Amino acid sequence: MSLPSRRRFLKYCLASTAALAAPVRTQLNPESLAKYVDPLPLLPVAKSTGMRAVPGKPGLRAPYYKLAMREIRSQVHRDLPATRLWGYESSSPGPTIETRSGQGVLIEWVNQLPDRHFLPIDHHLHGAEADKPEVRAVVHVHGAKAPPESDGYPEDWYVPGQSRTYYYPNGQEAAALWYHDHAMGINRLNLYAGLLGFYIVRDDFEDRLNLPTGRYEIPLVICDRFLLADGQLDYPVSPKPDAPWVPEVFGNAMLVNGKLFSYLDVEARLYRFRLLNGANGRFFRLSLSNDQTFHQIGTDQGLLGAPVPATKIVVAPGERADLVIDFSAHAGERIVLQSDTFELMQFRVGKAGPSAARSLPAVLRPEPQIAESSAVKTRELPIYEFKDDRGESITMLLAGMHWDMPITEKPVIDTVEIWSIVNLTEDTHPIHLHLVRFRILDRRPFDDFHYLNSRTIRYTGNAIPPEPYEAGWKDTVRANPMMVTRFIVKFEGFPGRYVWHCHVLEHEDNEMMRPYEVVRA
Ligand code: C2O
Ligand code: CU
Ligand code: CU
């Protein structure tokens, strides 16, 4: 395998570099807004309209849902005009889909978006060429063990006026999954516009744990954005007008369930928060303003072996954290959920409710184990970054391959593999595989210079085990810079074509995504 020629990337540098007069856009400084004047929006729950026959599965019926992608207006703060967003039905984040393990659902995803995009498309990106329709969409349920034809393959996009009906068998354990757009080359824009929502799987095992439920269990979607003074979304652009792609977006307006600086009245008792980092590129480092300890009880693909106490957790784009916060010793206090210096939302703790006596079980779900010796294959997958003459990031590639090169990862169904992500870049990349769940084995520093010269790994330090809160089932793993990150995965589910990619959406849209294929034995 050889590094792809740098010439492939010259088109980016050669694109007009003349900085044309940018249109005047006054950005909003979110700190100028009144804090904690809006209540936290509780996400609506999707309603099935009845049972329908599952296509291609004679005799099988499943609850049917119809969810339309639409342009909506939503006030993200009391003192701002309504923001134009794209959501599902009438909200962004869209309605939460509540499902049970083993009970499949049919969802018709309808594209009712307008014909024009309102965010800056870069026609140089693969799949977003000028001959493609501006508005394209396809829905993927992140973390779902779904058949390939229902997984939302990035090239399976469709235009306004069309719809697709996908079947999700839900043959998996209780977990907080999420649905979001996955259209090739404009995914970052479609998510930034608001096309995301929760998809929660429940099961009997979890029910027996007696965790906080009903109004004591609250899904939270956290995203960062830039807003203009008139409340509209602002997506940053490069200085090249015809090649507006930027390598990263870190907004200064923190939306929780679509609101800035909202508050939630809570009782002095245990609460469960199903938290999703739905940001394009920001890693949230979450803590509470009173530094109190909370517990992480689950990760991407479900419950941990036991609750992990923490005062600060890191959640990368695409990752979920299942958190339990005990407010019982804090009646009357106001506690802010924060990420570094950003304030996200406020909890206003009232009195203890009548049913406050619950405590957290000491043991949750047995820790998953896959023996390393059961792996039939180890794949070494380097991440390369290409920069232009000014040192600006142009493209990051998985295994040195572009999206449209032949499929190289072809695991055999029901076999176990170890994937070693060799990160030669200065960034952490949250690496996500569709279809499967995996366990992180370790992260280990290596000599990058040696690797670039010899394509062999020379370790320079000891292997570091995953953090306790990463020890459960994952579908997204932080591949840290200058580290080899290893995970072990059994390719269960369905043969067919899926994708794996970095979940920093700007990277994903610019070639940091590859197809992979689960093949029959
Ligand atoms: Cu969150 Cu390819 O997915
Ligand atoms: Cu996914
Ligand atoms: Cu990345």
XYZ file of C-alpha atoms and ligand atoms in Angstrom:
526
model
C 0.000 0.000 0.000
C 1.373 3.403 -0.808
C 0.426 6.880 0.215
C -1.839 8.487 -2.353
C -0.209 11.176 -4.407
C -0.449 14.665 -3.039
C -1.432 15.759 -6.524
C -4.917 14.449 -5.927
C -5.375 17.191 -3.419
C -4.002 20.047 -5.431
C -7.443 20.943 -6.689
C -8.180 22.284 -3.235
C -5.124 24.553 -3.231
C -5.673 25.701 -6.779
C -9.228 26.738 -6.070
C -9.501 30.484 -5.967
C -7.520 31.722 -3.033
C -8.396 35.364 -3.669
C -10.232 36.338 -0.548
C -13.353 37.909 -1.952
C -15.257 40.369 0.160
C -17.275 38.169 2.454
C -20.904 39.143 2.970
C -21.366 40.989 6.222
C -22.564 38.585 8.849
C -22.915 39.724 12.390
C -22.365 36.827 14.712
C -24.288 36.541 17.917
C -22.358 36.462 21.147
C -24.412 33.954 23.151
C -22.974 35.377 26.381
C -24.983 38.541 25.707
C -28.248 36.607 26.180
C -30.207 36.307 29.424
C -29.436 32.933 30.971
C -31.928 30.323 32.121
C -35.121 32.016 30.970
C -36.376 29.107 28.831
C -37.413 25.704 30.163
C -35.511 22.719 28.700
C -37.598 21.277 25.857
C -38.531 17.662 26.494
C -38.276 15.820 23.195
C -41.559 14.542 21.759
C -42.002 10.774 21.387
C -42.816 9.392 17.922
C -46.199 7.667 17.616
C -46.815 4.617 15.520
C -49.866 4.776 13.303
C -50.506 1.022 13.530
C -49.135 -2.360 12.461
C -48.038 -3.112 8.899
C -46.633 -6.086 7.032
C -42.830 -6.066 6.819
C -41.867 -6.167 3.112
C -39.984 -9.326 2.205
C -40.824 -11.054 5.512
C -43.992 -13.070 4.934
C -46.240 -13.174 8.002
C -44.263 -10.563 9.927
C -45.940 -7.354 11.048
C -44.370 -4.412 12.837
C -45.390 -1.018 14.241
C -45.236 1.536 11.452
C -44.013 5.101 11.829
C -43.952 7.901 9.308
C -41.517 10.720 9.945
C -41.092 13.624 7.552
C -37.999 15.772 7.270
C -39.151 19.341 7.127
C -37.973 22.898 7.324
C -39.171 24.348 10.600
C -38.754 27.508 12.650
C -37.821 27.199 16.264
C -36.889 29.720 18.903
C -33.597 28.670 20.419
C -33.861 31.428 23.030
C -36.656 33.650 24.378
C -34.986 36.828 23.112
C -34.118 35.642 19.599
C -36.273 35.477 16.477
C -37.118 31.916 15.407
C -34.256 30.038 13.743
C -34.675 28.232 10.445
C -33.868 24.548 11.058
C -34.402 21.208 9.367
C -36.021 18.673 11.638
C -38.230 15.607 11.607
C -41.967 16.273 11.847
C -42.119 19.547 13.738
C -39.006 19.493 15.888
C -35.213 19.448 15.899
C -33.989 17.232 17.481
C -36.762 15.085 16.012
C -39.167 12.907 17.981
C -37.629 10.100 20.034
C -38.371 6.635 18.698
C -39.077 4.273 21.581
C -38.561 0.588 20.767
C -38.096 -2.767 22.504
C -35.410 -5.322 21.905
C -36.665 -8.066 19.580
C -39.649 -6.013 18.381
C -38.897 -4.661 14.929
C -40.259 -1.356 13.625
C -40.940 0.005 10.164
C -40.170 3.644 9.576
C -41.067 5.592 6.490
C -38.644 8.496 6.272
C -40.171 11.141 4.032
C -38.072 13.869 2.472
C -40.242 16.993 2.593
C -37.352 19.422 2.658
C -37.218 22.424 0.320
C -35.330 22.121 -2.983
C -32.555 24.512 -2.017
C -30.007 24.060 0.740
C -29.470 26.985 3.067
C -25.955 26.043 4.140
C -22.780 26.302 2.008
C -22.312 23.193 -0.167
C -18.764 22.456 -1.331
C -19.019 20.950 -4.802
C -15.417 19.725 -4.643
C -16.356 17.084 -2.113
C -17.008 13.568 -3.290
C -20.715 13.014 -3.777
C -21.601 16.717 -3.649
C -20.601 17.617 -7.211
C -22.480 20.397 -8.955
C -24.495 17.898 -11.002
C -26.011 16.396 -7.836
C -29.286 17.763 -6.444
C -28.637 20.302 -3.711
C -30.993 18.766 -1.221
C -30.524 15.069 -0.646
C -31.171 13.024 2.458
C -30.966 9.483 3.781
C -31.466 8.376 7.372
C -29.102 6.150 9.323
C -29.841 4.821 12.809
C -26.468 5.046 14.520
C -25.826 1.926 16.564
C -28.602 -0.130 14.983
C -28.048 -3.721 13.968
C -29.970 -3.133 10.769
C -29.957 -4.970 7.426
C -27.850 -3.177 4.792
C -30.822 -2.004 2.741
C -32.189 -0.221 5.831
C -28.901 1.169 7.125
C -28.925 4.430 5.205
C -25.958 3.906 2.920
C -24.538 7.387 2.124
C -25.146 6.977 -1.601
C -28.754 5.837 -1.084
C -29.917 9.463 -0.738
C -33.182 10.671 -2.188
C -34.624 14.058 -3.022
C -37.595 16.101 -1.751
C -40.894 14.455 -2.608
C -39.499 10.947 -2.134
C -39.506 8.582 0.812
C -37.963 5.279 1.884
C -39.326 2.713 4.298
C -36.702 1.013 6.425
C -37.076 -2.003 8.695
C -35.189 -2.146 11.991
C -35.372 -5.599 13.645
C -33.999 -4.308 16.999
C -32.241 -7.607 17.659
C -29.987 -5.950 20.212
C -29.750 -4.990 23.864
C -31.199 -1.885 25.465
C -29.247 1.196 24.381
C -29.671 4.818 23.382
C -29.157 4.872 19.619
C -29.789 7.901 17.469
C -30.928 8.626 13.957
C -29.399 11.222 11.720
C -28.868 12.143 8.130
C -26.058 10.456 6.189
C -26.189 11.947 2.656
C -22.847 11.778 0.871
C -20.836 15.004 0.862
C -23.410 17.166 2.695
C -23.923 15.149 5.849
C -22.236 17.825 7.990
C -24.638 20.450 6.658
C -27.748 18.321 7.064
C -26.910 17.540 10.695
C -25.933 21.126 11.425
C -29.336 22.115 10.002
C -30.892 19.847 12.647
C -31.534 16.405 11.126
C -31.006 14.185 14.175
C -32.983 12.506 16.940
C -32.954 9.719 19.540
C -33.825 6.071 18.952
C -34.051 4.230 22.244
C -34.085 0.446 22.592
C -35.343 -1.020 25.872
C -35.384 -4.566 27.207
C -36.569 -6.668 30.143
C -33.121 -6.889 31.695
C -32.890 -3.133 31.958
C -36.467 -2.862 33.240
C -35.623 -5.109 36.190
C -32.881 -2.728 37.333
C -35.518 -0.250 38.411
C -33.625 2.768 37.051
C -35.284 6.194 37.084
C -37.948 6.214 34.408
C -40.826 8.278 33.065
C -40.338 11.930 33.907
C -37.142 11.056 35.773
C -35.444 9.788 32.624
C -34.557 12.588 30.233
C -32.892 12.381 26.820
C -30.475 15.265 26.197
C -29.024 16.072 22.789
C -26.085 18.463 22.988
C -24.809 20.353 19.921
C -22.740 23.465 19.363
C -23.604 26.014 16.693
C -22.747 29.502 15.520
C -25.673 31.880 15.333
C -26.077 35.215 13.622
C -27.440 38.214 15.477
C -30.859 37.538 13.942
C -30.860 34.037 15.420
C -30.114 32.198 12.152
C -27.592 29.376 11.848
C -24.146 30.338 10.686
C -21.950 27.601 9.242
C -18.309 28.708 8.884
C -16.683 28.789 5.449
C -13.136 28.755 4.148
C -11.689 31.874 2.453
C -12.230 30.164 -0.927
C -15.738 31.005 -2.128
C -16.052 28.000 -4.443
C -14.532 25.574 -1.943
C -16.146 26.517 1.371
C -15.351 23.269 3.256
C -13.682 23.804 6.627
C -11.873 21.023 8.488
C -13.607 21.590 11.820
C -16.480 23.524 13.386
C -16.468 24.513 17.039
C -19.473 26.728 17.702
C -19.979 28.985 20.692
C -23.722 28.486 21.119
C -24.488 25.320 23.053
C -27.904 23.889 22.291
C -29.403 21.293 24.622
C -32.525 19.763 23.069
C -32.507 22.756 20.743
C -32.343 25.526 23.385
C -29.626 27.858 24.582
C -29.181 28.190 28.358
C -32.359 26.374 29.341
C -33.348 25.280 32.833
C -34.949 22.119 34.139
C -36.903 21.902 37.380
C -35.937 18.663 39.090
C -36.949 16.999 42.332
C -34.323 16.229 44.961
C -33.865 12.623 43.833
C -32.153 10.400 41.253
C -32.502 11.250 37.574
C -31.321 9.371 34.522
C -30.063 11.441 31.578
C -29.571 9.806 28.189
C -26.979 12.097 26.738
C -25.890 12.325 23.103
C -23.108 14.409 21.649
C -24.779 15.432 18.388
C -22.172 18.078 17.541
C -20.327 18.112 14.236
C -16.880 18.251 15.806
C -16.848 19.365 19.416
C -15.828 17.030 22.239
C -17.772 17.895 25.377
C -16.013 17.729 28.734
C -18.987 17.641 31.027
C -19.141 18.440 34.710
C -21.557 19.975 37.203
C -20.922 23.463 38.590
C -20.962 22.195 42.187
C -18.396 19.517 41.257
C -20.677 16.829 42.575
C -20.070 13.219 41.654
C -22.488 11.588 39.245
C -22.520 8.077 37.785
C -22.136 6.858 34.273
C -24.206 3.694 33.901
C -24.024 3.129 30.187
C -22.269 3.953 26.995
C -23.005 3.816 23.250
C -24.373 0.294 23.133
C -25.930 -0.092 26.545
C -25.346 -0.588 30.233
C -21.951 -0.862 31.881
C -21.054 -3.687 34.275
C -21.432 -1.335 37.238
C -21.996 2.396 37.736
C -18.792 4.413 37.288
C -18.509 7.467 39.541
C -17.207 10.617 37.849
C -17.015 14.365 38.251
C -16.041 14.968 34.639
C -16.583 12.952 31.480
C -15.554 13.396 27.852
C -18.129 12.689 25.164
C -16.965 12.719 21.534
C -19.214 13.424 18.552
C -21.512 10.441 18.050
C -20.927 8.990 21.521
C -23.651 8.563 24.125
C -23.371 8.634 27.892
C -26.060 7.237 30.164
C -25.802 9.282 33.353
C -27.459 9.156 36.737
C -27.367 12.316 38.801
C -28.488 12.276 42.422
C -29.983 15.634 43.386
C -31.271 14.412 46.765
C -28.658 16.269 48.844
C -29.115 19.486 46.869
C -32.674 20.691 47.494
C -32.949 24.394 46.700
C -29.708 24.552 44.713
C -29.147 25.622 41.149
C -26.605 23.435 39.403
C -25.195 24.123 35.953
C -24.176 21.427 33.491
C -21.027 22.761 31.878
C -18.409 21.854 29.305
C -15.096 23.503 30.084
C -16.085 27.167 30.390
C -19.354 26.848 28.454
C -22.601 26.734 30.402
C -25.027 24.262 28.858
C -28.117 24.194 31.066
C -29.260 24.606 34.645
C -30.921 22.200 37.058
C -33.202 23.847 39.636
C -33.522 21.401 42.472
C -36.829 21.465 44.339
C -38.007 19.267 47.185
C -37.805 15.511 47.303
C -40.720 13.887 45.479
C -42.942 11.216 47.047
C -41.104 8.380 45.310
C -37.570 9.562 45.940
C -36.295 6.550 47.844
C -34.663 4.855 44.862
C -31.004 4.086 44.837
C -28.720 3.000 42.068
C -28.085 -0.763 41.726
C -24.462 -1.728 42.461
C -24.341 -4.105 39.525
C -25.794 -3.436 36.083
C -25.211 -5.683 33.068
C -22.444 -8.328 33.066
C -19.287 -6.961 31.421
C -18.981 -8.169 27.858
C -15.921 -10.241 27.018
C -14.452 -11.272 23.691
C -11.181 -13.179 23.980
C -8.388 -11.731 21.854
C -7.510 -15.285 20.912
C -10.873 -15.607 19.165
C -9.908 -13.005 16.548
C -9.366 -14.505 13.099
C -7.818 -11.340 11.732
C -6.091 -8.151 12.851
C -6.351 -5.138 10.568
C -3.919 -2.277 10.790
C -5.669 0.883 9.653
C -3.625 4.093 9.621
C -5.156 7.569 9.603
C -3.248 10.051 7.469
C -3.712 13.787 7.245
C -2.803 15.811 4.178
C -2.062 19.511 4.488
C -1.665 22.250 1.930
C 1.336 24.573 1.615
C 0.077 26.792 4.398
C -0.221 23.855 6.739
C -3.987 23.819 6.525
C -5.743 20.538 6.685
C -7.068 19.329 3.359
C -8.052 15.720 3.707
C -7.759 12.936 6.231
C -7.896 9.395 4.950
C -8.611 6.020 6.485
C -5.946 3.498 5.493
C -4.823 5.950 2.804
C -7.947 5.179 0.782
C -10.595 7.371 -0.770
C -14.291 6.598 -0.536
C -14.546 5.341 -4.085
C -11.577 2.961 -4.020
C -12.298 -0.790 -3.915
C -13.563 -2.242 -0.649
C -10.637 -3.591 1.359
C -12.321 -4.502 4.658
C -14.377 -7.654 4.143
C -14.940 -9.379 7.474
C -16.672 -12.755 7.401
C -20.041 -12.846 9.137
C -19.935 -14.088 12.740
C -16.153 -13.895 12.966
C -14.134 -11.781 15.384
C -11.529 -9.259 14.276
C -9.202 -6.799 15.957
C -8.941 -3.394 14.339
C -5.839 -1.321 15.134
C -6.319 2.309 14.263
C -2.884 3.883 13.798
C -3.489 7.607 14.201
C -0.726 9.609 12.497
C -2.564 12.922 12.869
C -2.634 15.523 15.618
C -6.366 15.117 16.201
C -8.541 12.665 18.049
C -10.889 11.007 15.578
C -14.040 9.323 16.892
C -14.146 6.200 14.724
C -17.554 4.612 14.194
C -18.539 1.334 12.554
C -22.056 0.744 11.354
C -23.908 -2.501 12.230
C -21.654 -3.741 15.039
C -20.759 -3.161 18.651
C -17.220 -3.597 19.896
C -14.994 -3.462 22.953
C -11.998 -1.197 23.231
C -8.843 -3.195 24.014
C -6.252 -0.479 24.539
C -4.456 2.619 23.294
C -0.701 2.657 22.960
C 1.848 5.288 21.893
C 4.021 4.466 18.887
C 6.818 5.969 16.812
C 5.071 7.768 13.942
C 8.284 8.560 12.056
C 9.254 4.923 12.102
C 5.780 3.976 10.938
C 5.821 6.389 8.006
C 9.139 5.000 6.865
C 8.607 1.319 7.422
C 4.837 0.790 7.783
C 5.513 -1.163 10.913
C 4.470 -0.282 14.425
C 7.178 0.345 16.982
C 5.550 0.977 20.340
C 7.116 3.618 22.559
C 5.127 3.011 25.729
C 2.781 0.707 27.524
C -0.724 -0.166 26.428
C -3.321 1.924 28.256
C -6.588 0.162 29.036
C -9.857 1.956 28.216
C -11.345 4.264 30.831
C -13.773 2.417 33.141
C -16.689 4.212 31.470
C -15.518 2.978 28.047
C -15.356 -0.624 29.188
C -18.819 -1.576 27.916
C -20.094 -2.059 24.412
C -19.170 0.767 22.083
C -19.892 1.731 18.502
C -17.696 4.835 18.423
C -14.164 5.012 19.812
C -11.833 7.932 20.274
C -8.669 7.230 18.286
C -6.256 9.514 20.097
C -3.429 11.311 18.278
C -0.153 9.423 17.889
C -1.663 6.329 19.453
C -2.623 2.917 18.195
C -6.192 2.297 19.329
C -7.303 -1.319 19.252
C -10.808 -2.681 19.487
C -12.265 -6.154 19.130
C -15.444 -6.753 17.199
C -17.657 -9.635 16.171
C -19.335 -9.005 12.827
C -22.795 -10.226 13.740
C -26.016 -9.357 12.018
C -26.297 -9.297 8.255
C -23.994 -9.769 5.305
C -23.785 -6.716 3.085
C -22.244 -3.332 2.574
C -21.874 -0.892 5.449
C -19.571 2.013 6.262
C -17.043 3.021 8.867
C -15.923 6.573 9.354
C -14.722 9.378 11.547
C -17.657 11.010 13.326
C -16.206 14.499 13.043
C -18.644 15.307 10.279
C -16.342 17.666 8.404
C -13.812 14.832 8.167
C -16.443 12.266 7.228
C -17.729 14.449 4.371
C -14.208 14.872 3.034
C -13.149 11.263 2.447
C -12.745 10.102 6.034
C -15.297 7.385 5.402
C -14.922 3.986 3.820
C -17.291 1.225 2.816
C -16.803 -2.188 4.351
C -18.550 -5.416 3.525
C -19.631 -8.257 5.753
C -19.295 -11.358 3.607
C -20.800 -14.802 3.977
C -18.570 -17.585 5.241
Cu -23.620 8.373 13.409
Cu -22.335 6.674 10.053
O -23.014 7.469 11.716
Cu -23.769 4.625 12.559
Cu -11.661 12.795 12.082
